[in-house]
mmCIF file of C-alpha atoms and ligand atoms in Angstrom:
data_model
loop_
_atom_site.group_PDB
_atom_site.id
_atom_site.type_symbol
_atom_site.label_atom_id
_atom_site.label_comp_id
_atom_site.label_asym_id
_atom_site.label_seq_id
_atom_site.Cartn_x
_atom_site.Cartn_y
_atom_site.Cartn_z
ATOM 1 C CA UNK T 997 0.000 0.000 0.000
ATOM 2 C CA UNK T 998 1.341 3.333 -0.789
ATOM 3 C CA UNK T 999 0.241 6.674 0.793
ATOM 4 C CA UNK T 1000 -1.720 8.806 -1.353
ATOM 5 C CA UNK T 1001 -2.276 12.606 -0.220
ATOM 6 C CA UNK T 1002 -5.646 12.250 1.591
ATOM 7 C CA UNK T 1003 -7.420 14.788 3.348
ATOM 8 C CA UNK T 1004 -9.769 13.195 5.963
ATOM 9 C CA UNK T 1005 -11.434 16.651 6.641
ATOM 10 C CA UNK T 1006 -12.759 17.436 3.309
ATOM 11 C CA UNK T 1007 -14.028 13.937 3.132
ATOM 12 C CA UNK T 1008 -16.099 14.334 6.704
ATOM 13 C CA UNK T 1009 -17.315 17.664 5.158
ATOM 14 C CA UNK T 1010 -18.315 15.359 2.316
ATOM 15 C CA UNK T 1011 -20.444 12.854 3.927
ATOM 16 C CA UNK T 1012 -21.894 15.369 6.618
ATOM 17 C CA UNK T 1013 -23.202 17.263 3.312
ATOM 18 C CA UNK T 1014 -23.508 14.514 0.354
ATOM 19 C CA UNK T 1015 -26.671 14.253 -1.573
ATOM 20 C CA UNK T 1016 -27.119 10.750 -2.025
ATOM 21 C CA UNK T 1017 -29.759 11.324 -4.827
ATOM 22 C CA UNK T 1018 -26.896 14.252 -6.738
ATOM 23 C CA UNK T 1019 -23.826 13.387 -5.615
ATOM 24 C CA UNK T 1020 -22.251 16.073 -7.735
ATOM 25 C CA UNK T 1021 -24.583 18.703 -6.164
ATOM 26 C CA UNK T 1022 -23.313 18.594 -2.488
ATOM 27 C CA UNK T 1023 -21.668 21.133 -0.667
ATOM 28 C CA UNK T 1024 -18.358 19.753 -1.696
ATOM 29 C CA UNK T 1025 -17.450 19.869 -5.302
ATOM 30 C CA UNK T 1026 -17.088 16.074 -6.933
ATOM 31 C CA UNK T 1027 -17.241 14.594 -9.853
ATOM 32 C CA UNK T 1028 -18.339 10.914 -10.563
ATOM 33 C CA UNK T 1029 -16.070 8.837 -12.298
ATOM 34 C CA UNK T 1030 -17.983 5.428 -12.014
ATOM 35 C CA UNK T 1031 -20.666 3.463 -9.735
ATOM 36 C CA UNK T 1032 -21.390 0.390 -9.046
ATOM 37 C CA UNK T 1033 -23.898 -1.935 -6.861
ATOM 38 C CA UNK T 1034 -21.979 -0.920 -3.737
ATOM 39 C CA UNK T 1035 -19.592 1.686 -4.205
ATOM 40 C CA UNK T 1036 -19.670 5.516 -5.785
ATOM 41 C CA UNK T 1037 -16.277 6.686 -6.938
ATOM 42 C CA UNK T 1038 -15.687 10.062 -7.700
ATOM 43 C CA UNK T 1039 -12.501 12.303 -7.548
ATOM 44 C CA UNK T 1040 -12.501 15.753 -5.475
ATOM 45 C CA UNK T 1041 -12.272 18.833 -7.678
ATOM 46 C CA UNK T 1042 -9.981 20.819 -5.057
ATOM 47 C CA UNK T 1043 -7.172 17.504 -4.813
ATOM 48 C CA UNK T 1044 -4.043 18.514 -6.067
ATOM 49 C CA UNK T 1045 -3.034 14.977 -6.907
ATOM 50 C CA UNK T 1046 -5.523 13.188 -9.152
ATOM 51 C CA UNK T 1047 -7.227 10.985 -6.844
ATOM 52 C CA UNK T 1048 -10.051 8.003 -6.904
ATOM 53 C CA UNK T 1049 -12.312 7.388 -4.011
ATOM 54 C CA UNK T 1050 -14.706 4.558 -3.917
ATOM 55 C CA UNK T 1051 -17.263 5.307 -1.139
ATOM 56 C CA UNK T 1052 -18.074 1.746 0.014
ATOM 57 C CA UNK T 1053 -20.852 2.358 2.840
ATOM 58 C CA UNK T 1054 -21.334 -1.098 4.372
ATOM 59 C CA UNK T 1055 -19.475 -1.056 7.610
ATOM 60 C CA UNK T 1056 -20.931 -1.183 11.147
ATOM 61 C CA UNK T 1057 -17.552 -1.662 13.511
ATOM 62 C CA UNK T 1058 -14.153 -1.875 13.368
ATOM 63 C CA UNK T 1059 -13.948 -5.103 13.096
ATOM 64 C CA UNK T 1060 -14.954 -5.759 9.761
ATOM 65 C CA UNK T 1061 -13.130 -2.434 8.579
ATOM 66 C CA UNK T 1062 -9.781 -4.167 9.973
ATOM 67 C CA UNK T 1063 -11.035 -7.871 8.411
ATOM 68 C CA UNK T 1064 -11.368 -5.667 4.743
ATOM 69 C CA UNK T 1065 -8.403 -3.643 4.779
ATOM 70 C CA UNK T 1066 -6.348 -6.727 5.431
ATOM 71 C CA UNK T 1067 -8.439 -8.629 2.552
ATOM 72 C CA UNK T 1068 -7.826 -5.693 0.017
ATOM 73 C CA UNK T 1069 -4.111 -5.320 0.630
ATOM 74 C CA UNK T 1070 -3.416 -8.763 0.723
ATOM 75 C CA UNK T 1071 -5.540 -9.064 -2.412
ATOM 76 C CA UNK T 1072 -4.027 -6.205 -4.264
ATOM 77 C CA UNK T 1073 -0.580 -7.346 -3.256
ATOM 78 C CA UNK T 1074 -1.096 -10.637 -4.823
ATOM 79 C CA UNK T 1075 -2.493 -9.413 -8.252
ATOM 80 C CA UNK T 1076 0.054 -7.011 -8.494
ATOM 81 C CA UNK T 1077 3.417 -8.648 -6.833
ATOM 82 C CA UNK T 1078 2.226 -12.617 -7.627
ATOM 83 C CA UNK T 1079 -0.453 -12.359 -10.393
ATOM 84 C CA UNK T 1080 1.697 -9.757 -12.238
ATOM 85 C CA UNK T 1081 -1.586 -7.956 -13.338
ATOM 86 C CA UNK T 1082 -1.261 -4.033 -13.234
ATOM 87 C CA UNK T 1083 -3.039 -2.072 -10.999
ATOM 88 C CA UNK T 1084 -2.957 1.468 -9.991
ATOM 89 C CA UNK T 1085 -1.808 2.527 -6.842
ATOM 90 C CA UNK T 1086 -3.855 2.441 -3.913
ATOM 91 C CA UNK T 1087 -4.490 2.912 0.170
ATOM 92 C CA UNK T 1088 -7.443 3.166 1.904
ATOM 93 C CA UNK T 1089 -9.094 5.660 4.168
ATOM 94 C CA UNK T 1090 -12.197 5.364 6.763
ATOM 95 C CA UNK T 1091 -13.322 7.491 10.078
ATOM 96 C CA UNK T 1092 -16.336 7.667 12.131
ATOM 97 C CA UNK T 1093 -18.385 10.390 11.491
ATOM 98 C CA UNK T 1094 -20.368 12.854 13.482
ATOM 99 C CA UNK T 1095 -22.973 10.359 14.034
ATOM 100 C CA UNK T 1096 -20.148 7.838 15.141
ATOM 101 C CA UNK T 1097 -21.243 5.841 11.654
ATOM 102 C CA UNK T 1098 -17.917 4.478 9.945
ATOM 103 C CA UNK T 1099 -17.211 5.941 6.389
ATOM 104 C CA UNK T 1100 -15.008 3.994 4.448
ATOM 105 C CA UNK T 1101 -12.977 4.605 0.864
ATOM 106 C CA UNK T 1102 -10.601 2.434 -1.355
ATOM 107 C CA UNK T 1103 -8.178 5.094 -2.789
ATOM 108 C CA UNK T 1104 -6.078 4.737 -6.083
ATOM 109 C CA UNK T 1105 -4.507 6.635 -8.179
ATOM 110 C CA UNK T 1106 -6.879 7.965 -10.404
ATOM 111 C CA UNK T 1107 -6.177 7.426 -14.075
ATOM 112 C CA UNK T 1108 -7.919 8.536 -17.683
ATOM 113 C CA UNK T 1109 -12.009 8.311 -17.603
ATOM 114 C CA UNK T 1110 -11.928 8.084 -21.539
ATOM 115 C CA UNK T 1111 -8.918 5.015 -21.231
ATOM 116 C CA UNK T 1112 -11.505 2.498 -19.457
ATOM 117 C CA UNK T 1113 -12.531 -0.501 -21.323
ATOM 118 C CA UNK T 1114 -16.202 0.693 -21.692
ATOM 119 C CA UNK T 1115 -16.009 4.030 -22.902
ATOM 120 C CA UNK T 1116 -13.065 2.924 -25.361
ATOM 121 C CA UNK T 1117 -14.847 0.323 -27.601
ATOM 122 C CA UNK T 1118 -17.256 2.950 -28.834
ATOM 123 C CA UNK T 1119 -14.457 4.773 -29.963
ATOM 124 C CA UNK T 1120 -12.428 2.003 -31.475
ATOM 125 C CA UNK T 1121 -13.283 0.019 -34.691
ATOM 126 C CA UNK T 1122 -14.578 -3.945 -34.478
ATOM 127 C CA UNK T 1123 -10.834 -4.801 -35.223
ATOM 128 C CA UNK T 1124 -9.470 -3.188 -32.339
ATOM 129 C CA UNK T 1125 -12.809 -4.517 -30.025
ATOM 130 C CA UNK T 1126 -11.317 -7.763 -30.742
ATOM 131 C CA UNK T 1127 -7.584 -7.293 -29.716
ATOM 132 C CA UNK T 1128 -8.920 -5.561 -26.203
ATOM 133 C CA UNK T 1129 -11.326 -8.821 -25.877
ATOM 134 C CA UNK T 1130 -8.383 -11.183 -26.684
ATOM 135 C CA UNK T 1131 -5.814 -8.604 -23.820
ATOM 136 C CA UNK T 1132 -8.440 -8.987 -21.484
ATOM 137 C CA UNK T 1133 -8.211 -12.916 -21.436
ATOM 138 C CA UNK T 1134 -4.650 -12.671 -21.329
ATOM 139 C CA UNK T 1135 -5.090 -10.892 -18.443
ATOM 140 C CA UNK T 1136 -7.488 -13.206 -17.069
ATOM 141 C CA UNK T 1137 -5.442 -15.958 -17.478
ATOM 142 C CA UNK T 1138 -2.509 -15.193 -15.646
ATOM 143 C CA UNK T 1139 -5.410 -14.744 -12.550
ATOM 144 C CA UNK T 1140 -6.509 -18.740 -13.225
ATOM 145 C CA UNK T 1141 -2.700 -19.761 -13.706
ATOM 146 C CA UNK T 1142 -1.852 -18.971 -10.535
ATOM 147 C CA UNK T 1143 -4.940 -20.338 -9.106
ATOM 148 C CA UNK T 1144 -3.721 -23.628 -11.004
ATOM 149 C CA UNK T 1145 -0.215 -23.643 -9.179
ATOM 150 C CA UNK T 1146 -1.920 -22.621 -5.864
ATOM 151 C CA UNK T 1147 -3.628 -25.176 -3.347
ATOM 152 C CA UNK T 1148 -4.244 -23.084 -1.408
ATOM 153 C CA UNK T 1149 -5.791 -19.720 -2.588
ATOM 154 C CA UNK T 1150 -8.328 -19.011 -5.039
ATOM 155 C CA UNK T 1151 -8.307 -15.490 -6.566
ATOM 156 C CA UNK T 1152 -11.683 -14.504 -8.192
ATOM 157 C CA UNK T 1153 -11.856 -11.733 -10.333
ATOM 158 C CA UNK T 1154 -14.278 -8.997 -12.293
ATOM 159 C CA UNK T 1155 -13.639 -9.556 -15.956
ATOM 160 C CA UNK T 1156 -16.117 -6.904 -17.340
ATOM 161 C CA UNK T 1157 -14.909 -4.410 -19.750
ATOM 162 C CA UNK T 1158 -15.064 -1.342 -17.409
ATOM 163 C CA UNK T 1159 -12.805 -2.683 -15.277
ATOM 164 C CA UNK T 1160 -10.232 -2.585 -17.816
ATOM 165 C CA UNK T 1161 -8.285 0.547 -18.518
ATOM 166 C CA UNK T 1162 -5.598 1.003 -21.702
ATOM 167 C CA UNK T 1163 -2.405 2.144 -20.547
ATOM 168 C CA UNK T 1164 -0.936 5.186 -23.187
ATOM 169 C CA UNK T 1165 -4.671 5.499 -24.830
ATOM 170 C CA UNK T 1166 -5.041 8.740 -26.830
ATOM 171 C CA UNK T 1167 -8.680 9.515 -27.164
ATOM 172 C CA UNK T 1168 -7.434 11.691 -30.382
ATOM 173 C CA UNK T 1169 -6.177 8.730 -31.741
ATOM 174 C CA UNK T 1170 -7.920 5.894 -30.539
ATOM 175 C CA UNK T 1171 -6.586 2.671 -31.498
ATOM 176 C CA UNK T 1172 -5.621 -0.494 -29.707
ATOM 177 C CA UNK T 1173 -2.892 -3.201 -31.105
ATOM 178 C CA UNK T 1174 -1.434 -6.662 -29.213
ATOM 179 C CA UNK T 1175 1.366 -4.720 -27.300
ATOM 180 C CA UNK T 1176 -1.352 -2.182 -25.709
ATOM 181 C CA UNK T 1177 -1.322 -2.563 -21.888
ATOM 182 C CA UNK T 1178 -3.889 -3.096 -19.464
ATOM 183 C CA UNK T 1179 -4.417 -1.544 -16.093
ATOM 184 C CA UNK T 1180 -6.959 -3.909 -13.759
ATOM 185 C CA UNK T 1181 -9.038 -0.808 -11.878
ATOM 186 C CA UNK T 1182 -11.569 -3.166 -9.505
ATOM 187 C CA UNK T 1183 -9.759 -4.008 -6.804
ATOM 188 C CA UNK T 1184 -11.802 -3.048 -3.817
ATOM 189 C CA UNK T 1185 -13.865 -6.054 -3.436
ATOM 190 C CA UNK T 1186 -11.072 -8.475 -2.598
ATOM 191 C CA UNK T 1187 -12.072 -11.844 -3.929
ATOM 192 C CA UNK T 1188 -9.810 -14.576 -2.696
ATOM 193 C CA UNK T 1189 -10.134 -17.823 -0.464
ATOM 194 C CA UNK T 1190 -7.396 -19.162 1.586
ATOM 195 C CA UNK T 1191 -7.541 -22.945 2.160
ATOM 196 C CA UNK T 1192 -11.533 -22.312 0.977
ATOM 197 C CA UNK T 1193 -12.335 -20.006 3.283
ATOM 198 C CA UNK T 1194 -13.211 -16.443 1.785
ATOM 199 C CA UNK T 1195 -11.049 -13.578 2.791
ATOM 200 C CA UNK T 1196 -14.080 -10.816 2.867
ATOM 201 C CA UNK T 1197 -16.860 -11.285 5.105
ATOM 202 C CA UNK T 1198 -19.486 -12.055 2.072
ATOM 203 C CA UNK T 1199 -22.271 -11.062 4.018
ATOM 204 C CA UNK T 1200 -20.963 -7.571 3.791
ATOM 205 C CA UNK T 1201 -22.417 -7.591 0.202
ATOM 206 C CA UNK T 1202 -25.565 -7.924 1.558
ATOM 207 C CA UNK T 1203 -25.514 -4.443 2.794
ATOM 208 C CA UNK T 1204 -26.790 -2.782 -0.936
ATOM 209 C CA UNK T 1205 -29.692 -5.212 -0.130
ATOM 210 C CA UNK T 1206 -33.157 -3.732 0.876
ATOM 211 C CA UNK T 1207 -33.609 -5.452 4.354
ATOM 212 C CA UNK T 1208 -37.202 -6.788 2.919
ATOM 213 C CA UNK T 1209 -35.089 -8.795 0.601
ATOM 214 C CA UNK T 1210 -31.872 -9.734 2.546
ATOM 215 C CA UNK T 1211 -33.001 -13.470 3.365
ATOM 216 C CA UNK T 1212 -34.042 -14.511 0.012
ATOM 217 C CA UNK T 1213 -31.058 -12.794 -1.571
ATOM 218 C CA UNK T 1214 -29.009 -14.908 1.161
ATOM 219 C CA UNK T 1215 -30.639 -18.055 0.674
ATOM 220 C CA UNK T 1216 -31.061 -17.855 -3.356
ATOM 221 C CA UNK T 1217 -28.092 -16.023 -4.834
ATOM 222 C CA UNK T 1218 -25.458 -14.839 -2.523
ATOM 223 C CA UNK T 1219 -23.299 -17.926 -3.064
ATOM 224 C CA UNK T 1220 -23.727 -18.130 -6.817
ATOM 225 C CA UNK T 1221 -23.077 -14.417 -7.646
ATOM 226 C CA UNK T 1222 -19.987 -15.122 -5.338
ATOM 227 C CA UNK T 1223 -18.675 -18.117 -6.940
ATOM 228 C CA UNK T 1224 -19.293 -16.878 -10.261
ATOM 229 C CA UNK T 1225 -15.818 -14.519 -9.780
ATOM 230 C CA UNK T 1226 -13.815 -17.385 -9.326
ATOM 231 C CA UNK T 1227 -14.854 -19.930 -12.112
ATOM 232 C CA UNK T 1228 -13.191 -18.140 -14.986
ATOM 233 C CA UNK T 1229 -15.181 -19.292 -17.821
ATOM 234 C CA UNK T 1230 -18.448 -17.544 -15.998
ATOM 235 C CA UNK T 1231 -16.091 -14.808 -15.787
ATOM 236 C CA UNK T 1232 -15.358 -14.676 -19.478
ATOM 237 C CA UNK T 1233 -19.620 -15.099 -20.153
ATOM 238 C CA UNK T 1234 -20.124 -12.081 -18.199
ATOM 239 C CA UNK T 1235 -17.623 -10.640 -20.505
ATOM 240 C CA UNK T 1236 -19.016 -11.425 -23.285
ATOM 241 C CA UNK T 1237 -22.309 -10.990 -22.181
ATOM 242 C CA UNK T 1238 -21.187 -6.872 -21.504
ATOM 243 C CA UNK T 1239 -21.724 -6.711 -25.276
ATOM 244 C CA UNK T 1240 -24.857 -6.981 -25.441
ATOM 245 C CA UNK T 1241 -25.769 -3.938 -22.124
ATOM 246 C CA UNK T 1242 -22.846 -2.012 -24.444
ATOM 247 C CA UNK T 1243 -25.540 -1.832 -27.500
ATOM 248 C CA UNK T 1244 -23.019 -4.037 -29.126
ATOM 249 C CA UNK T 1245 -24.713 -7.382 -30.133
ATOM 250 C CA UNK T 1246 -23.423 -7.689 -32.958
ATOM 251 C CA UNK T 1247 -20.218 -8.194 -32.604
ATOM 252 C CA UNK T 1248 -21.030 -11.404 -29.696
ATOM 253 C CA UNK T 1249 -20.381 -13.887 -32.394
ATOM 254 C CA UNK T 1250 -16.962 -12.970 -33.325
ATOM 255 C CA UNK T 1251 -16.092 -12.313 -30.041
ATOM 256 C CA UNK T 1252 -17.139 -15.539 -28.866
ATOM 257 C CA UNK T 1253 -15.029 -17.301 -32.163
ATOM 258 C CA UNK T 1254 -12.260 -15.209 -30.834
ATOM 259 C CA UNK T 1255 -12.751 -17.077 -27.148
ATOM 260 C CA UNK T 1256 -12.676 -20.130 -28.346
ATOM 261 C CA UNK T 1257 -9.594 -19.812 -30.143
ATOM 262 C CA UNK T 1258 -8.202 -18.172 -27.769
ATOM 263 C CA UNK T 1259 -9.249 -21.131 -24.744
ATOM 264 C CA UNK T 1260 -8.275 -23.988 -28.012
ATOM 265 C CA UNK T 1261 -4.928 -22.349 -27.717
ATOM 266 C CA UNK T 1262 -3.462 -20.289 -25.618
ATOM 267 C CA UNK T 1263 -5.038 -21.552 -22.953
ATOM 268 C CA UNK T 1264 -5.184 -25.240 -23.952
ATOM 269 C CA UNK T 1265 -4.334 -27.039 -20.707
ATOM 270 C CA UNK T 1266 -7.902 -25.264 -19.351
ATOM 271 C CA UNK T 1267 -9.658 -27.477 -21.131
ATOM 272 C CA UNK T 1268 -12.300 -25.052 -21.509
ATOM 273 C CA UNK T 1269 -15.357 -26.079 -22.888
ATOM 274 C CA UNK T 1270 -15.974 -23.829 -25.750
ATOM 275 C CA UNK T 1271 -18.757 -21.347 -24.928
ATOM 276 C CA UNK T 1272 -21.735 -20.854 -27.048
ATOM 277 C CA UNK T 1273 -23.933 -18.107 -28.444
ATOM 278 C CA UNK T 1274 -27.413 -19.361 -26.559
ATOM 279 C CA UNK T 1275 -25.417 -19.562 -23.533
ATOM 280 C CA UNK T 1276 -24.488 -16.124 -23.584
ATOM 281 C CA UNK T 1277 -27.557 -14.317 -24.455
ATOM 282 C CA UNK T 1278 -29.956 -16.874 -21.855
ATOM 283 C CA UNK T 1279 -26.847 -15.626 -19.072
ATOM 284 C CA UNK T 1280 -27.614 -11.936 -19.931
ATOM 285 C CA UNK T 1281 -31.154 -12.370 -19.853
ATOM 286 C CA UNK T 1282 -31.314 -13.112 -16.251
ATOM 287 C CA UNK T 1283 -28.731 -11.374 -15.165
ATOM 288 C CA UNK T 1284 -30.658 -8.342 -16.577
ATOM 289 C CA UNK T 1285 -33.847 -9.429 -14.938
ATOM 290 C CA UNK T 1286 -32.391 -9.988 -11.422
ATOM 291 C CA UNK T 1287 -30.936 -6.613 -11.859
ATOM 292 C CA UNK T 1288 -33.658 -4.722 -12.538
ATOM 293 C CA UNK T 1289 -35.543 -6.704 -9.917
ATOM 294 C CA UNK T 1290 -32.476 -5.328 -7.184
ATOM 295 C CA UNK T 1291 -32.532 -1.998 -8.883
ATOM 296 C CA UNK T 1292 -36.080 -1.359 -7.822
ATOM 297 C CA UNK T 1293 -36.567 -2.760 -4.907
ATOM 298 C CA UNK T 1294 -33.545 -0.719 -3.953
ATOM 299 C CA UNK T 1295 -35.937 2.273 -5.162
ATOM 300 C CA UNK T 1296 -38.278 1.939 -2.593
ATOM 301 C CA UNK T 1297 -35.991 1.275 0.417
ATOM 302 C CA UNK T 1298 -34.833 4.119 -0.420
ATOM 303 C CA UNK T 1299 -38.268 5.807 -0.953
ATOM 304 C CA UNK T 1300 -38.876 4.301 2.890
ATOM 305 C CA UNK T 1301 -35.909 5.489 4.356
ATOM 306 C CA UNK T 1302 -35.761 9.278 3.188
ATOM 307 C CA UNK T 1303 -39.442 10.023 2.396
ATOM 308 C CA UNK T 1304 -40.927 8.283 4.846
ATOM 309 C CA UNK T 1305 -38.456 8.123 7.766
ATOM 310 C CA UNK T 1306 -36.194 10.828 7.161
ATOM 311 C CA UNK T 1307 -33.355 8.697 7.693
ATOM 312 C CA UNK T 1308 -30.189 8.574 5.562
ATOM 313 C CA UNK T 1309 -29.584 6.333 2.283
ATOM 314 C CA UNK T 1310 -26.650 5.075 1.840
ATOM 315 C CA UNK T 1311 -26.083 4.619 -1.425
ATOM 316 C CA UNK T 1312 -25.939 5.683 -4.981
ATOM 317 C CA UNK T 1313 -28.654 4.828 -7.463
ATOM 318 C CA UNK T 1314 -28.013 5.518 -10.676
ATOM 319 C CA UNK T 1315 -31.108 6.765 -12.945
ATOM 320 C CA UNK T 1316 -32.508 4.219 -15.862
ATOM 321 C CA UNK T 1317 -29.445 2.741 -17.293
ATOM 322 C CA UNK T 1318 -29.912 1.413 -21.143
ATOM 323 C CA UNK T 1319 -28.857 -2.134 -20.731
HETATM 324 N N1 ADP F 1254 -8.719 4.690 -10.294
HETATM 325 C C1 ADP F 1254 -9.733 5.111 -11.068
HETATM 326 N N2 ADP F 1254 -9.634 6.249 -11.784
HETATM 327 C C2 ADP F 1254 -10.647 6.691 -12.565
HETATM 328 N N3 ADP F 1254 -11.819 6.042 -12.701
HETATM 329 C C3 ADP F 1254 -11.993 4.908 -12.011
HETATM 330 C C4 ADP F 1254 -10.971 4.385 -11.157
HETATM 331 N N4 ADP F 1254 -11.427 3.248 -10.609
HETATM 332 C C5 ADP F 1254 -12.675 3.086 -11.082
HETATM 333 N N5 ADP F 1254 -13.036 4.075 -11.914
HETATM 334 C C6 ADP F 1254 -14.319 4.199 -12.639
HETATM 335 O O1 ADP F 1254 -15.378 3.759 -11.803
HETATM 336 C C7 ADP F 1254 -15.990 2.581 -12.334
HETATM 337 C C8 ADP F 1254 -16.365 1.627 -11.203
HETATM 338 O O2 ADP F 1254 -15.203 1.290 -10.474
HETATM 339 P P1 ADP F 1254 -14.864 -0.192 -10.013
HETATM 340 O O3 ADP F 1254 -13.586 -0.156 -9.264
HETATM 341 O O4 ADP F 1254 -14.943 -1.097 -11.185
HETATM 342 O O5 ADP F 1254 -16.003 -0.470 -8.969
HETATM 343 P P2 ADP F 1254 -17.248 -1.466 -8.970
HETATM 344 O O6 ADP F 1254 -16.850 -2.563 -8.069
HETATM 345 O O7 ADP F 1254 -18.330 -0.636 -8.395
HETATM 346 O O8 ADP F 1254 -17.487 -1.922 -10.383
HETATM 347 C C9 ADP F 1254 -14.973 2.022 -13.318
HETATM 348 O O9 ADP F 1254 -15.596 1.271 -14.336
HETATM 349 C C10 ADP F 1254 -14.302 3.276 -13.835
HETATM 350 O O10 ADP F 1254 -15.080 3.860 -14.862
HETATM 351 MG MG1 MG F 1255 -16.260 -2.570 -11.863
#
């Protein structure tokens, strides 16, 4: 873990004055770089050093904020120092707020909005959509070759496209070739098992869950949407599958020619089965239904909470998204 220049201050001003519904309307002046189920990263316009913070607002003691920072530096140590995946730098910061509530932040480095996967291939021709695809596996594999040579961890990882960013990209020029390098960006959910036993408290994910729905979600899907980041040819479907929520569909078959090659090949000794079109699409399908199930729900917890109660959401919810 390296340092970064972090000023706890401004970020207590933050949270006593964010605007969960308009983050970027608050007192203090951010700008969103990204979201996800969880977390809402967004640099501060007044940091001198360009900084990422990923507002992760799921922790209720110091216990599990000790637990996580071990699991993320042990988990960014290994992709970086073992896995040999680039990453950007990173620390963490967290403090208990007026209301004695822990805030917590992953903190990189922050690095190009226009150079991450998902903004780049609708700049890029087919051609070039293809040789990120083909990077990205690269990448992955180096994750599931050191899971092979490992008893005893398993890393998972996040293989969607936005979690990719192109080292050297010129938006100007936008082109991508088989020496462009990758940069891995997700590395705040730290997905890895020692001897079987996972490093984050899972139930932690939970926390995004309307209460009304936390025992199904725990009894149905918890497990599966866990071990889904650590099987790497569910990994590589999601990938794929990010085509389709990218307005992209077209281009699934090729990419999923390009896959196969790539797992007949490169990655032989896998003995990946080779993945098919139908397999993709019916994997998107309910993935997009689940999620749009979550997103509302989510809605009106949050309708209870702040309209009702007058109590604080936590978290970010981002407006329709075209998927
Ligand atoms: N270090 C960073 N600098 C700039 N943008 C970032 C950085 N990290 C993440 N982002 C943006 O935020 C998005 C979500 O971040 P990510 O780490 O993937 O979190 P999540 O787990 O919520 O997907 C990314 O797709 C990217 O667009
Ligand atoms: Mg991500």
């Amino acid at each position: 873990m390296i340092r970064l220049k972090i000023d706890i201050e401004i970020l207590k001003r933050l949270e006593r004055s964010i605007d969960i519904y308009n983050p970027e309307n608050g007192e203090v002046p951010i700008k969103m770089l990204g979201f996800g189920e969880i977390s809402l990263v967004f640099e501060l316009l007044d940091d001198v050093e360009p900084i990422a913070y990923k507002r992760i607002p799921i922790f209720d003691n110091e216990k599990q904020v000790k637990r996580h920072i071990w699991a993320y530096n042990e988990y960014n140590r290994i992709l970086d120092q073992e896995v040999g995946l680039n990453i950007p730098k990173y620390d963490v910061a967290w403090f208990k707020d007026d209301e004695d509530k822990i805030q917590f932040y992953c903190v990189q480095e922050k690095i190009s909005a226009e150079s991450v996967g998902n903004r780049v291939i609708h700049q890029v021709n087919d051609d070039d959509i293809e040789t990120l695809v083909l990077l990205v596996m690269r990448e992955l594999k180096k994750v599931w070759e050191y899971n092979k040579n490992h008893e005893t961890i398993d890393l998972g990882l996040d293989g969607q496209i936005s979690n990719f960013s192109l080292i050297g990209y010129d938006p100007n020029n936008p082109k991508i070739d088989m020496n462009t390098k990758l940069i891995y960006v997700d590395t705040s959910t730290p997905m890895f098992r020692k001897n079987g036993v996972e490093a984050m408290d899972a139930e932690l994910f939970l926390k995004s869950t309307p209460s009304f729905l936390r025992f199904l979600v725990k009894a149905a899907f918890l497990d599966e949407v866990v071990d889904r980041y650590y099987d790497w040819r569910l990994v590589t479907i999601d990938l794929i599958a990010n085509f389709f929520k990218e307005q992209k569909s077209e281009l699934i078959p090729r990419i999923i020619l390009k896959v196969n090659e790539f797992f007949a090949n490169e990655a032989s000794d896998f003995e990946m089965e080779p993945i098919t079109f139908l397999e993709v699409q019916k994997y998107y399908k309910n993935d997009k239904m689940i999620w749009v199930i979550f997103q509302n729900a989510r809605k009106i917890d949050r309708f209870i909470k702040t309209k009702l109660f007058k109590k604080r959401y936590d978290f970010y919810l981002p407006e329709k998204i075209k998927r």
